[in-house]
Amino acid sequence: MDIPKEVKFVIQELEKNGFEAYIVGGCVRDVLRGVEPLDWDVATNAKPEQISKIFPKSFIDNKFGTVTVLTESEEPKLKEIEITPYRIDEKYTDKRHPDKVEWAKTVEEDLARRDFTVNAMALRFAQGKPKVIDLFKGQEDLKDKIIRAVGKAEDRFSEDALRLLRAVRFTTTLGEGWKIEPKTNQAIKKNALWLQAISKERQRDEFLKIIMSDRADEGIELLRKTGLLKYIIPELKEGYGVTQNKHHIYECYEHNILSLKFAAKKSFNKYVRLAALLHDIGKPRTKRGEGPEATFYNHEIVGAKMTAQILNRLRFPKKDIEKIAKLVRYHFFYYNVDEVSEASVRRLVRSVGPENMAELLQVRMADRIGSGVPKAEPYKLRHLKYVIERVAQDPISVSLLKVSGDDIMKILGVRPGPKVGHILDVLLGYVLDDPKKNTKDFLEKEVKKLGKLSDKELKELAQKARQEREKIVSKRDEMTKQKYWVT
Ligand code: ATP
Ligand code: MG
């Protein structure tokens, strides 16, 4: 893996000035496993003021003394390189913030404060030769795909309880086959409740990384097994072991997870993934009866409210909350070809918002696949997509024209009557033939010409234009049908 020249430059400049500099943390992990890092972090024994002296285009940006260096790179993640002085985090009394951050003298001290062995390596390439500093056998754990706390797990989680959640996040996002090392896992299970000390915003950011990974479903399951889910979305646990009815072979919780799995497999966006996970969250609370005939009336309404509460608690932006709650609220729409009127499709589009329709259909797909009894639904869904597009299309009518019936009456000095209608029809024919002709100038000239024709001639022209127009309308419908493979 190549180290980008911007990163090399930063390191060389620091070394030229007599300091040490390493790439550290997640990017070393990613370089060693042959994956392009999301960002590049550099650590050094220089102090913030010394760093900013070396790089005129830089700023010191937070309490950890990180200096951000601006580069000329076109690539977003290389536009800014973060350089952080070696540090140790001193004494944590609230499981959240170090009471004091202190500069450290050596890179070894800096690595020891990091969360997991695979994240606690440093890489230098002085004289062209790469050298890995790996005090905690991170390379071995990388090879074995193991997330292991640096040092004594319980102490490390007690220092910063966000690490509980980060353990699950890395196990989920790093790829297939990753596991949490048994002692680390035990420490998480035993101390899951410490997560409550962490702000909801920080929890949300890690949670979203789990949701956005290819293995999102496994991540949620791991949260449940480690006992962390209870502190993030306890409502999901309510569905654990709750059976459904004859339409479903999976329990509520399993069904939610499988729907998310499908959404992740399809690389759907975060709204669809979250809606897929939460779409049936209202079921346990609305279940009536047992066995194959159990019902869940209004689960989508209850579920939408719960969704809004959950996302609000996790401090999601208001816009996202509204959108996802809508997807949950309307996921259960009824659609049967020929049975559901165009008017009710219009109503659905209006309630959900035209901009959310594509995502709603994706949630519905995830729901169907997650139910384990996928019916012959694809045709129904395609047909619905077709009707949605049809009702969204502008009607082809004389209202498209840049001149109106009133204009015509004024130009020709005539009263309302069939003549005006005929002229409009003929003009629409011209414009459908060539949309560029839809200008006031052109059309007004044509009105004058048409006004000179006899009633009979005009009527014939208008009739021909109307026939042409019908052909175009049905052609458009035909094309829309073809697009969705429906008849
Ligand atoms: P990603 O590829 O998702 O960015 P990352 O490993 O770079 O993963 P970051 O959250 O960007 O993760 O953090 C960068 C590095 O800082 C980590 O690799 C780890 O060494 C250290 N780190 C971050 N957060 C913590 C924490 N809460 N406790 C200890 N070390 C941490
Ligand atoms: Mg990172």
Coordinates of C-alpha atoms and ligand atoms in Angstrom, one line a residue:
M1 CA 0.0 0.0 0.0
D2 CA 1.3 3.4 -1.0
I3 CA 1.5 6.2 1.6
P4 CA 0.2 9.4 0.0
K5 CA 2.8 12.0 -0.8
E6 CA 1.0 14.5 1.4
V7 CA 1.4 12.3 4.4
K8 CA 5.0 11.5 3.6
F9 CA 5.7 15.2 3.2
V10 CA 4.3 16.0 6.7
I11 CA 6.4 13.3 8.3
Q12 CA 9.6 14.3 6.4
E13 CA 9.2 17.9 7.4
L14 CA 8.8 17.0 11.1
E15 CA 11.9 14.7 10.9
K16 CA 13.9 17.4 9.1
N17 CA 13.2 19.6 12.0
G18 CA 14.6 17.1 14.5
F19 CA 11.3 15.5 15.6
E20 CA 9.9 12.0 15.4
A21 CA 6.8 11.3 13.4
Y22 CA 4.7 8.2 12.8
I23 CA 1.4 7.4 11.2
V24 CA -0.7 5.9 14.0
G25 CA -4.0 4.3 14.9
G26 CA -6.6 3.2 12.4
C27 CA -4.6 4.0 9.3
V28 CA -1.7 1.7 10.3
R29 CA -4.3 -1.0 10.8
D30 CA -5.8 -0.4 7.4
V31 CA -2.4 -0.1 5.6
L32 CA -1.3 -3.4 7.1
R33 CA -4.4 -5.2 6.0
G34 CA -4.3 -3.6 2.5
V35 CA -7.4 -1.4 2.9
E36 CA -7.4 2.3 2.1
P37 CA -7.7 4.3 5.4
L38 CA -10.6 6.7 5.9
D39 CA -8.2 9.3 7.2
W40 CA -4.5 9.6 8.0
D41 CA -3.3 10.4 11.5
V42 CA 0.2 11.5 12.3
A43 CA 1.7 11.5 15.9
T44 CA 4.8 13.3 16.9
N45 CA 6.9 14.4 19.9
A46 CA 6.7 18.0 18.7
K47 CA 4.4 20.3 20.7
P48 CA 1.5 22.1 18.9
E49 CA 3.3 25.4 18.6
Q50 CA 6.4 23.7 17.2
I51 CA 4.3 21.9 14.7
S52 CA 2.5 25.0 13.5
K53 CA 5.8 26.8 13.1
I54 CA 6.9 24.1 10.6
F55 CA 3.7 24.3 8.6
P56 CA 2.6 27.9 7.9
K57 CA -0.7 26.7 6.5
S58 CA -2.1 25.0 9.6
F59 CA -4.2 25.6 12.6
I60 CA -4.3 24.3 16.2
D61 CA -7.9 23.1 16.6
N62 CA -8.7 21.4 19.9
K63 CA -7.9 20.7 23.4
F64 CA -5.8 17.7 22.5
G65 CA -3.4 20.0 20.7
T66 CA -4.1 18.5 17.2
V67 CA -2.7 20.6 14.4
T68 CA -4.4 20.4 11.1
V69 CA -2.2 21.0 8.1
L70 CA -3.7 22.1 4.9
T71 CA -2.3 20.5 1.8
E72 CA -2.8 21.2 -1.9
S73 CA -4.4 17.8 -2.5
E74 CA -7.5 17.5 -4.6
E75 CA -8.7 14.5 -2.6
P76 CA -11.0 15.4 0.2
K77 CA -9.4 13.1 2.8
L78 CA -5.9 14.4 2.0
K79 CA -6.8 18.1 2.0
E80 CA -6.2 18.2 5.8
I81 CA -3.7 16.0 7.6
E82 CA -4.0 15.9 11.4
I83 CA -0.9 15.9 13.5
T84 CA -1.3 15.1 17.2
P85 CA 1.4 15.4 19.8
Y86 CA 2.1 12.1 21.8
R87 CA -0.1 12.2 24.8
I88 CA -1.3 10.2 27.8
D89 CA -4.8 10.5 29.2
E90 CA -4.6 11.0 32.9
K91 CA -7.1 9.7 35.5
Y92 CA -10.7 9.1 34.4
T93 CA -13.2 9.7 37.1
D94 CA -16.4 9.7 35.2
K95 CA -15.8 7.0 32.6
R96 CA -15.9 9.6 30.0
H97 CA -13.3 12.3 29.9
P98 CA -9.7 12.2 30.9
D99 CA -9.4 14.7 33.8
K100 CA -6.2 15.9 32.2
V101 CA -4.4 15.3 29.0
E102 CA -0.7 15.3 29.2
W103 CA 2.0 15.3 26.6
A104 CA 4.0 12.0 26.5
K105 CA 7.6 11.8 25.6
T106 CA 7.5 8.5 23.6
V107 CA 5.4 7.0 20.9
E108 CA 5.1 3.9 23.1
E109 CA 3.3 5.9 25.8
D110 CA 1.0 7.3 23.2
L111 CA 0.2 3.8 21.8
A112 CA -0.6 2.5 25.3
R113 CA -3.6 4.8 25.7
R114 CA -5.3 3.5 22.6
D115 CA -8.3 1.3 22.6
F116 CA -7.6 -2.0 20.9
T117 CA -4.4 -3.8 19.9
V118 CA -5.1 -3.5 16.2
N119 CA -5.5 0.3 16.6
A120 CA -2.4 0.7 18.7
M121 CA 0.4 0.4 16.2
A122 CA 2.6 3.1 14.7
L123 CA 4.4 3.1 11.4
R124 CA 7.5 4.9 10.3
F125 CA 9.4 4.7 7.0
A126 CA 12.6 6.5 7.7
Q127 CA 15.2 5.9 4.9
G128 CA 12.5 4.4 2.8
K129 CA 12.1 1.4 5.0
P130 CA 8.8 0.9 6.8
K131 CA 9.1 0.1 10.5
V132 CA 6.1 -1.0 12.5
I133 CA 6.0 -0.3 16.3
D134 CA 3.7 -3.0 17.7
L135 CA 3.9 -3.3 21.5
F136 CA 0.7 -5.2 22.0
K137 CA 0.9 -7.8 19.3
G138 CA -1.5 -5.9 17.1
Q139 CA -0.2 -7.6 13.9
E140 CA -1.0 -11.0 15.3
D141 CA -4.5 -9.9 16.3
L142 CA -5.0 -8.4 12.8
K143 CA -4.1 -11.7 11.2
D144 CA -6.4 -13.6 13.6
K145 CA -9.1 -10.9 13.3
I146 CA -9.4 -10.3 17.0
I147 CA -10.5 -7.2 18.8
R148 CA -8.6 -7.1 22.1
A149 CA -8.4 -4.3 24.6
V150 CA -4.9 -2.9 25.1
G151 CA -3.9 -3.9 28.7
K152 CA -6.5 -4.8 31.2
A153 CA -9.9 -4.7 29.5
E154 CA -12.0 -3.7 32.4
D155 CA -9.7 -0.8 33.3
R156 CA -9.7 0.4 29.7
F157 CA -13.5 0.4 29.5
S158 CA -13.8 2.1 32.9
E159 CA -11.6 4.9 31.5
D160 CA -13.8 5.5 28.6
A161 CA -17.0 3.6 28.2
L162 CA -17.4 4.5 24.6
R163 CA -14.8 1.8 23.9
L164 CA -17.5 -0.8 24.8
L165 CA -19.4 0.3 21.8
R166 CA -16.3 0.7 19.6
A167 CA -15.4 -2.9 20.2
V168 CA -18.6 -4.0 18.6
R169 CA -18.2 -1.3 15.9
F170 CA -14.8 -2.6 14.8
T171 CA -15.8 -6.2 15.0
T172 CA -18.6 -5.4 12.6
T173 CA -17.0 -3.0 10.2
L174 CA -13.5 -4.5 9.8
G175 CA -14.8 -7.4 7.7
E176 CA -15.9 -11.0 7.9
G177 CA -14.8 -13.3 10.7
W178 CA -13.8 -10.7 13.3
K179 CA -14.3 -11.7 16.9
I180 CA -14.0 -10.0 20.3
E181 CA -11.3 -11.7 22.4
P182 CA -13.0 -13.6 25.4
K183 CA -11.6 -11.5 28.2
T184 CA -12.5 -8.3 26.4
N185 CA -15.9 -9.7 25.7
Q186 CA -16.4 -10.6 29.3
A187 CA -15.5 -7.2 30.4
I188 CA -18.0 -5.7 28.0
K189 CA -20.8 -7.9 29.2
K190 CA -20.0 -7.3 32.8
N191 CA -19.8 -3.5 32.4
A192 CA -22.3 -2.8 29.6
L193 CA -24.2 -0.4 31.9
W194 CA -21.2 2.0 31.9
L195 CA -22.3 3.0 28.4
Q196 CA -24.9 5.2 30.1
A197 CA -22.1 7.6 31.0
I198 CA -21.5 8.4 27.4
S199 CA -23.3 11.2 25.5
K200 CA -26.0 10.1 23.1
E201 CA -24.2 11.9 20.3
R202 CA -21.1 9.8 20.6
Q203 CA -23.2 6.7 20.9
R204 CA -25.1 7.6 17.8
D205 CA -21.9 8.1 15.7
E206 CA -20.6 4.7 16.5
F207 CA -24.1 3.1 16.1
L208 CA -24.4 4.7 12.7
K209 CA -21.1 3.2 11.6
I210 CA -22.5 -0.2 12.6
I211 CA -25.7 0.4 10.6
M212 CA -23.8 1.5 7.5
S213 CA -21.5 -1.5 7.5
D214 CA -22.1 -4.5 5.2
R215 CA -22.7 -6.7 8.3
A216 CA -25.1 -4.3 10.0
D217 CA -27.4 -7.1 11.1
E218 CA -24.5 -9.0 12.7
G219 CA -23.5 -5.8 14.5
I220 CA -27.0 -5.4 16.1
E221 CA -27.0 -9.0 17.1
L222 CA -23.6 -8.5 18.7
L223 CA -24.9 -5.5 20.6
R224 CA -27.7 -7.7 21.9
K225 CA -25.3 -10.5 22.9
T226 CA -22.9 -8.1 24.7
G227 CA -25.8 -6.5 26.6
L228 CA -25.2 -3.1 25.0
L229 CA -28.4 -3.0 22.9
K230 CA -30.4 -2.4 26.1
Y231 CA -28.7 1.0 26.5
I232 CA -29.0 2.0 22.9
I233 CA -32.4 0.8 21.6
P234 CA -34.1 -1.3 24.4
E235 CA -37.3 -1.3 22.3
L236 CA -35.6 -3.7 19.8
K237 CA -35.2 -6.2 22.6
E238 CA -39.0 -6.1 23.3
G239 CA -39.4 -8.1 20.1
Y240 CA -37.0 -10.8 21.1
G241 CA -38.8 -14.1 21.3
V242 CA -42.1 -12.5 20.3
T243 CA -43.8 -14.7 17.7
Q244 CA -45.8 -13.3 14.8
N245 CA -48.6 -15.0 12.9
K246 CA -49.2 -17.2 9.8
H247 CA -47.7 -14.5 7.5
H248 CA -44.3 -14.7 9.1
I249 CA -41.9 -17.5 10.0
Y250 CA -39.7 -15.3 12.1
E251 CA -40.1 -13.7 15.5
C252 CA -40.3 -9.9 15.6
Y253 CA -36.7 -9.3 16.5
E254 CA -35.3 -11.8 14.0
H255 CA -37.5 -10.2 11.3
N256 CA -36.2 -6.7 12.1
I257 CA -32.6 -8.0 11.8
L258 CA -33.3 -9.8 8.6
S259 CA -34.9 -6.8 7.0
L260 CA -31.8 -4.8 8.0
K261 CA -29.6 -7.5 6.6
F262 CA -31.3 -7.2 3.2
A263 CA -31.1 -3.4 3.2
A264 CA -27.3 -3.6 3.9
K265 CA -26.8 -6.3 1.3
K266 CA -28.4 -3.9 -1.2
S267 CA -26.3 -1.0 0.0
F268 CA -29.4 1.0 0.7
N269 CA -28.9 4.4 2.4
K270 CA -29.1 5.1 6.2
Y271 CA -32.8 6.1 6.1
V272 CA -33.8 2.8 4.5
R273 CA -31.5 0.8 6.8
L274 CA -32.9 2.4 9.9
A275 CA -36.5 2.2 8.7
A276 CA -35.9 -1.5 7.8
L277 CA -34.6 -2.1 11.3
L278 CA -37.4 -0.2 13.0
H279 CA -40.4 -0.8 10.7
D280 CA -42.0 -3.4 13.0
I281 CA -40.8 -1.9 16.3
G282 CA -44.4 -1.3 17.3
K283 CA -45.4 -5.0 17.0
P284 CA -44.7 -6.3 20.5
R285 CA -46.8 -3.5 22.0
T286 CA -49.8 -4.0 19.6
K287 CA -49.9 -7.8 19.6
R288 CA -53.3 -9.2 20.3
G289 CA -53.9 -12.9 20.6
E290 CA -51.4 -15.8 20.1
G291 CA -50.5 -18.2 17.4
P292 CA -51.2 -18.1 13.7
E293 CA -54.2 -15.7 14.1
A294 CA -52.4 -13.1 16.2
T295 CA -52.9 -9.5 15.1
F296 CA -50.8 -6.3 15.2
Y297 CA -53.4 -3.6 14.4
N298 CA -51.9 -0.1 14.1
H299 CA -48.4 -1.4 14.7
E300 CA -47.2 1.0 12.0
I301 CA -48.7 4.0 13.8
V302 CA -47.3 3.0 17.2
G303 CA -44.0 2.1 15.4
A304 CA -43.6 5.5 13.8
K305 CA -44.0 7.2 17.2
M306 CA -41.5 4.8 18.8
T307 CA -39.1 5.4 15.9
A308 CA -39.3 9.2 16.4
Q309 CA -38.7 8.7 20.2
I310 CA -35.7 6.4 19.6
L311 CA -34.0 8.6 17.0
N312 CA -34.7 11.7 19.1
R313 CA -33.1 10.1 22.1
L314 CA -30.1 9.3 19.9
R315 CA -30.0 13.0 18.8
F316 CA -30.6 12.3 15.1
P317 CA -31.3 15.5 13.2
K318 CA -34.9 16.5 13.1
K319 CA -35.2 16.1 9.3
D320 CA -33.8 12.5 9.4
I321 CA -36.2 11.6 12.2
E322 CA -39.2 12.9 10.3
K323 CA -38.2 11.0 7.2
I324 CA -37.5 7.7 8.9
A325 CA -40.7 7.9 11.0
K326 CA -42.7 8.4 7.7
L327 CA -41.1 5.4 6.1
V328 CA -42.1 3.3 9.2
R329 CA -45.6 4.9 9.3
Y330 CA -46.4 3.9 5.7
H331 CA -44.4 0.7 5.2
F332 CA -47.6 -1.3 5.6
F333 CA -49.5 0.3 2.6
Y334 CA -51.8 -2.1 0.8
Y335 CA -51.3 -2.6 -2.9
N336 CA -52.9 -5.1 -5.2
V337 CA -52.9 -4.5 -8.9
D338 CA -56.4 -3.6 -10.1
E339 CA -57.8 -3.5 -6.6
V340 CA -56.2 -0.3 -5.4
S341 CA -57.3 2.9 -7.1
E342 CA -55.1 5.5 -8.6
A343 CA -56.5 7.9 -6.2
S344 CA -55.2 5.9 -3.2
V345 CA -51.8 5.7 -4.8
R346 CA -51.9 9.5 -5.1
R347 CA -52.8 9.8 -1.5
L348 CA -49.9 7.6 -0.4
V349 CA -47.5 9.6 -2.5
R350 CA -48.8 12.8 -0.9
S351 CA -48.5 11.4 2.7
V352 CA -45.1 10.0 2.3
G353 CA -43.8 12.7 0.1
P354 CA -42.8 12.1 -3.6
E355 CA -39.1 12.4 -2.6
N356 CA -39.4 9.5 -0.2
M357 CA -41.3 7.0 -2.5
A358 CA -38.2 5.2 -3.8
E359 CA -37.0 4.6 -0.3
L360 CA -40.4 3.5 0.9
L361 CA -40.4 0.8 -1.8
Q362 CA -37.0 -0.3 -0.6
V363 CA -38.2 -0.6 2.9
R364 CA -41.1 -2.7 1.7
M365 CA -38.7 -5.0 -0.2
A366 CA -36.6 -5.4 2.9
D367 CA -39.7 -6.2 4.9
R368 CA -40.9 -8.8 2.4
I369 CA -37.5 -10.5 2.1
G370 CA -37.1 -10.4 5.9
S371 CA -40.4 -12.1 6.4
G372 CA -39.1 -15.4 5.0
V373 CA -42.3 -16.0 3.0
P374 CA -41.7 -13.8 0.0
K375 CA -44.8 -13.9 -2.1
A376 CA -45.2 -13.2 -5.7
E377 CA -44.7 -9.6 -4.9
P378 CA -42.1 -8.3 -7.3
Y379 CA -44.8 -7.8 -10.0
K380 CA -47.0 -6.0 -7.6
L381 CA -44.2 -3.7 -6.6
R382 CA -43.2 -3.0 -10.1
H383 CA -46.8 -2.2 -11.0
L384 CA -47.0 0.2 -8.1
K385 CA -43.8 1.9 -9.3
Y386 CA -45.4 2.3 -12.6
V387 CA -48.6 3.8 -11.2
I388 CA -46.5 6.1 -9.0
E389 CA -44.6 7.4 -12.0
R390 CA -47.8 7.7 -14.1
V391 CA -49.6 9.8 -11.5
A392 CA -46.5 12.0 -11.2
Q393 CA -46.3 12.8 -14.9
D394 CA -47.5 16.1 -16.1
P395 CA -50.8 15.8 -17.9
I396 CA -50.4 16.6 -21.6
S397 CA -52.9 19.4 -22.1
V398 CA -53.2 22.9 -23.6
S399 CA -52.3 24.4 -20.2
L400 CA -48.7 23.6 -21.2
L401 CA -48.9 26.3 -23.9
K402 CA -47.4 29.7 -23.5
V403 CA -50.6 31.3 -24.9
S404 CA -54.1 30.8 -23.4
G405 CA -57.6 30.8 -24.7
D406 CA -58.0 34.4 -23.4
D407 CA -54.9 35.5 -25.5
I408 CA -56.4 33.9 -28.6
M409 CA -59.8 35.7 -28.1
K410 CA -58.0 39.0 -27.6
I411 CA -55.7 38.5 -30.7
L412 CA -58.6 37.5 -33.0
G413 CA -61.3 39.6 -31.4
V414 CA -63.6 36.6 -31.0
R415 CA -65.9 35.3 -28.2
P416 CA -65.6 32.0 -26.4
G417 CA -66.5 29.1 -28.7
P418 CA -65.2 25.9 -30.4
K419 CA -62.9 27.9 -32.6
V420 CA -60.7 28.9 -29.6
G421 CA -60.5 25.2 -28.5
H422 CA -59.6 24.1 -32.0
I423 CA -56.8 26.6 -32.2
L424 CA -55.4 25.5 -28.8
D425 CA -55.4 21.9 -30.0
V426 CA -53.5 22.7 -33.2
L427 CA -51.0 24.8 -31.3
L428 CA -50.4 22.0 -28.8
G429 CA -49.8 19.7 -31.7
Y430 CA -47.0 22.0 -32.9
V431 CA -45.4 22.2 -29.5
L432 CA -45.5 18.4 -28.9
D433 CA -43.8 18.1 -32.3
D434 CA -41.1 20.6 -31.3
P435 CA -41.0 21.9 -27.7
K436 CA -38.9 24.8 -28.8
K437 CA -41.9 26.3 -30.5
N438 CA -43.6 26.9 -27.1
T439 CA -42.9 30.6 -27.1
K440 CA -45.4 33.5 -26.9
D441 CA -43.9 35.0 -30.0
F442 CA -44.2 32.0 -32.3
L443 CA -47.6 30.9 -31.0
E444 CA -49.1 34.4 -31.4
K445 CA -48.0 34.5 -35.0
E446 CA -49.6 31.1 -35.6
V447 CA -52.8 32.2 -33.9
K448 CA -53.1 35.0 -36.5
K449 CA -52.5 32.5 -39.3
L450 CA -55.0 30.0 -38.0
G451 CA -57.6 32.7 -37.5
K452 CA -57.8 33.2 -41.2
L453 CA -58.8 29.6 -41.9
S454 CA -62.3 28.5 -42.5
D455 CA -64.2 26.8 -39.7
K456 CA -64.1 23.5 -41.6
E457 CA -60.4 23.6 -42.3
L458 CA -59.6 24.5 -38.7
K459 CA -61.8 21.7 -37.4
E460 CA -60.1 19.1 -39.5
L461 CA -56.6 20.4 -38.4
A462 CA -57.7 20.2 -34.8
Q463 CA -59.0 16.7 -35.1
K464 CA -55.7 15.5 -36.6
A465 CA -53.8 17.2 -33.8
R466 CA -55.9 15.5 -31.1
Q467 CA -55.4 12.1 -32.7
E468 CA -51.6 12.7 -32.7
R469 CA -51.7 13.7 -29.1
E470 CA -53.5 10.6 -28.0
K471 CA -50.9 8.5 -29.7
I472 CA -48.2 10.4 -27.7
V473 CA -50.0 9.9 -24.4
S474 CA -50.3 6.2 -24.9
K475 CA -46.8 6.0 -26.2
R476 CA -45.6 7.6 -23.0
D477 CA -47.6 5.2 -20.9
E478 CA -46.3 2.3 -22.9
M479 CA -42.7 3.5 -22.2
T480 CA -43.4 3.8 -18.5
K481 CA -44.9 0.3 -18.5
Q482 CA -41.9 -1.0 -20.3
K483 CA -39.6 0.7 -17.8
Y484 CA -41.2 -1.3 -15.0
W485 CA -41.8 -4.5 -17.0
V486 CA -45.5 -4.4 -16.4
T487 CA -48.4 -5.0 -18.8
Ligands
ATP1 P1 -12.0 4.5 11.2 O1 -11.3 3.8 10.2 O2 -13.4 4.2 11.4 O3 -11.7 6.0 11.2 P2 -10.1 4.5 13.4 O4 -9.4 3.3 14.0 O5 -9.3 5.5 12.7 O6 -11.3 3.9 12.6 P3 -11.0 6.7 15.0 O7 -12.3 6.8 15.8 O8 -10.8 7.6 13.8 O9 -10.9 5.2 14.6 O10 -9.8 6.9 16.0 C1 -8.4 6.9 15.5 C2 -7.5 6.2 16.5 O11 -7.6 6.9 17.8 C3 -8.0 4.8 16.9 O12 -7.5 3.8 15.9 C4 -7.4 4.6 18.2 O13 -6.1 4.3 18.2 C5 -7.6 5.9 18.9 N1 -8.9 6.1 19.6 C6 -10.0 6.7 19.1 N2 -11.0 6.7 20.0 C7 -10.5 6.1 21.1 C8 -11.0 5.9 22.4 N3 -12.2 6.2 22.8 N4 -10.2 5.3 23.3 C9 -8.9 4.9 23.0 N5 -8.4 5.2 21.8 C10 -9.1 5.8 20.9
MG2 MG -10.1 7.3 11.8

